[in-house]
């Protein structure tokens, strides 16, 4: 027999953190991921690098693959011995056709797990400040397909009983039939002034809500050209939204923010954006790696061999710390050999990274740029002292030049280099063309130049024009200079050159 198996996974309503731990594990172990339109593609970044992706997205009236074909696809892939993760929006059992997929798997003897998800029918109202039940208003709710025409000759829904028996009614797939749904509910006894809300793309950056009554909502929806996918909520609980709406109050609500820094460094910024209610889209245009040139590496190794001779080691970034210690370890050099040197860290994060390795920095400047470091350490330095400066290939010139002026013997070594990466560029071009990226964050000059190069390599002939109208946020003056040289305006500027400050700046235009 085969070792193939299938995970039928609920991806949740959209917010990529609304997936279960089991669902995430299934993404991480899959050889193939079969996913559709309502499963947020951002979840896919957790896959194994070699995992195959198959999009079987269903648009409202245009099936890319028929359901029977999807069922068969899952069977075929599993019988080839693959671990298959079928990612579906919301919960797979709620209008998700998981039953049909599982049935065919059973018939072919394929093992599967059904991993529930957070269904849009409850989560999307909650993100709009509408709890589907509330002691004061209703003790029942129903999830109903809006796909059945209430006035067609045959409807499997018993509208009269539903209207009488159920408190809150949540309709999925109902936008196109909204008018008939409202008419039918009124006919069956619901009061015309009964509150109704539609929430589209709930829990995504594009979440939007419209409210009204059974009598007027369909006209309002038409006027606003309010499109699916949306959840329709009918019931007194809709009134609670006025008081309980919360997502909309977050400072970055509705804003999609491009994060261009290296993936290994991006998580802090991504979390800040997320906390502030924005949607971070990661497009790392930089990867950090050890120096690729043998000469550079040799110079580094020679300096490390003589580490005991230095009076000062000045470390200018968290990455500097990471790659410096990585190389010491690779060369089998014990950190006690740097015991003679005093250590300066440029910023609190760098100091923290040092502390993680058991080293408490001797000096920590109050200002985080090259000039600031000097102000702090100048008084401590004596001419002719030996200073080791482990930096990166793109490091600023100011610090070493000034140290040399002060009569110090400076050894600069590169401990890492930045290289361009462009993975996922097609998707970013698509988002930029649709004006779906609202802000771009730049955390160094090279993120600016690399972004343009990455877009160019993915076929954008005029990458600058793709950035027109997108707001730009910069971490510091050097980065800003690069942006301004390209003729682009800057909307947000960090007060301090830290990621926390950059994130904070996104709420205040300059
Ligand atoms: N299994 C899914 C529902 C699939 S039916 C679940 O449990 O959520 C597809 C319908 O779900 C859409 O037509 C829409 O009505 C609703 N839907 C799914 N995700 C949504 C979202 N993020 N915002 C609004 N409606 C959504």
XYZ file of N, CA, C and O and ligand atoms in Angstrom, residues 12-14 37-38 88-96 117-121 124 171-175 199-204 228-232, ligand 1:
170
model
N -9.689 28.665 8.013
C -10.213 29.836 8.717
C -10.699 30.873 7.723
O -10.556 30.712 6.504
N -11.237 31.973 8.246
C -11.940 32.931 7.386
C -11.039 33.864 6.587
O -11.528 34.561 5.702
N -9.741 33.915 6.886
C -8.875 34.807 6.099
C -7.679 35.263 6.900
O -6.546 35.030 6.492
N -9.886 29.777 -3.305
C -9.847 31.237 -3.249
C -10.011 31.817 -1.845
O -9.443 32.850 -1.519
N -10.816 31.156 -1.028
C -11.092 31.752 0.277
C -10.068 31.363 1.345
O -10.128 31.831 2.471
N -9.198 24.641 2.750
C -10.463 25.256 2.341
C -10.755 26.436 3.246
O -10.450 26.393 4.429
N -11.403 27.441 2.711
C -11.774 28.592 3.527
C -12.706 28.189 4.661
O -13.526 27.267 4.517
N -12.578 28.855 5.805
C -13.494 28.619 6.929
C -13.351 27.231 7.500
O -12.249 26.736 7.718
N -14.486 26.588 7.714
C -14.504 25.217 8.203
C -14.886 24.302 7.046
O -15.808 24.618 6.292
N -14.194 23.166 6.906
C -14.449 22.333 5.720
C -15.839 21.689 5.705
O -16.336 21.304 4.654
N -16.460 21.614 6.883
C -17.773 20.958 6.930
C -18.922 21.924 6.697
O -20.065 21.519 6.547
N -18.636 23.220 6.702
C -19.712 24.195 6.517
C -19.721 24.635 5.056
O -18.870 25.421 4.636
N -20.626 24.096 4.297
C -20.706 24.359 2.854
C -19.325 24.255 2.200
O -18.985 25.047 1.316
N -18.569 23.271 2.656
C -17.216 23.128 2.141
C -17.035 21.838 1.348
O -15.949 21.565 0.845
N -12.003 24.133 10.992
C -11.471 25.502 10.925
C -12.485 26.458 11.534
O -13.594 26.066 11.878
N -12.074 27.697 11.661
C -12.988 28.716 12.180
C -13.865 29.170 11.027
O -13.366 29.667 10.014
N -15.144 28.947 11.167
C -16.024 29.239 10.037
C -16.307 30.737 9.914
O -16.478 31.442 10.920
N -16.379 31.199 8.686
C -16.670 32.618 8.440
C -18.032 32.984 9.010
O -18.268 34.131 9.371
N -18.933 31.998 9.118
C -20.295 32.335 9.535
C -20.356 32.860 10.964
O -21.295 33.562 11.324
N -16.665 36.039 10.950
C -16.791 37.285 10.184
C -17.747 38.254 10.896
O -17.400 39.436 11.090
N -26.490 33.933 6.488
C -26.514 33.373 5.130
C -25.133 33.458 4.510
O -24.503 34.522 4.514
N -24.675 32.348 3.970
C -23.437 32.348 3.195
C -23.819 32.270 1.721
O -24.875 31.728 1.375
N -22.952 32.735 0.872
C -23.151 32.671 -0.594
C -24.478 33.307 -1.005
O -25.142 32.831 -1.919
N -24.855 34.384 -0.330
C -26.197 34.895 -0.560
C -26.297 36.261 -1.220
O -27.404 36.751 -1.452
N -25.155 36.899 -1.538
C -25.238 38.291 -2.002
C -26.106 38.417 -3.260
O -26.962 39.304 -3.351
N -21.125 41.584 5.623
C -19.706 41.810 5.870
C -18.940 41.076 4.776
O -19.071 39.860 4.632
N -18.186 41.833 4.022
C -17.434 41.189 2.929
C -15.953 41.103 3.276
O -15.409 41.927 3.992
N -15.324 40.066 2.770
C -13.902 39.816 3.046
C -13.585 40.022 4.537
O -12.589 40.655 4.884
N -14.469 39.484 5.377
C -14.276 39.619 6.817
C -12.959 38.993 7.255
O -12.549 37.959 6.728
N -12.293 39.645 8.185
C -10.990 39.255 8.760
C -9.812 39.482 7.809
O -8.667 39.275 8.180
N -10.079 39.887 6.547
C -9.007 40.251 5.615
C -8.793 41.764 5.713
O -9.611 42.475 6.311
N -19.719 40.004 -3.378
C -19.359 38.837 -2.582
C -17.825 38.698 -2.594
O -17.184 39.335 -3.426
N -17.205 37.891 -1.752
C -17.848 37.037 -0.751
C -18.257 37.841 0.485
O -17.468 38.643 0.990
N -19.467 37.597 0.915
C -19.939 38.294 2.112
C -20.835 37.364 2.912
O -21.475 36.458 2.370
N -20.840 37.625 4.206
C -21.741 36.935 5.107
C -22.908 37.878 5.365
O -22.697 39.074 5.562
N -24.119 37.338 5.319
C -25.303 38.161 5.606
C -25.817 37.766 6.985
O -26.028 36.580 7.245
N -16.539 26.682 4.560
C -16.682 28.113 4.556
C -17.883 28.567 3.763
C -17.794 28.211 2.312
S -19.110 28.861 1.373
C -16.744 28.616 5.986
O -16.906 27.836 6.920
O -16.583 29.812 6.176
C -18.413 30.351 0.771
C -19.105 31.538 1.407
O -18.565 31.777 2.694
C -18.895 32.849 0.701
O -19.780 32.979 -0.389
C -19.220 33.823 1.786
O -20.605 33.917 1.984
C -18.652 33.126 2.990
N -17.306 33.583 3.329
C -16.210 32.832 3.458
N -15.159 33.574 3.880
C -15.633 34.824 4.016
C -15.056 36.050 4.444
N -13.777 36.126 4.812
N -15.836 37.149 4.483
C -17.127 37.095 4.132
N -17.727 35.970 3.723
C -16.997 34.844 3.666
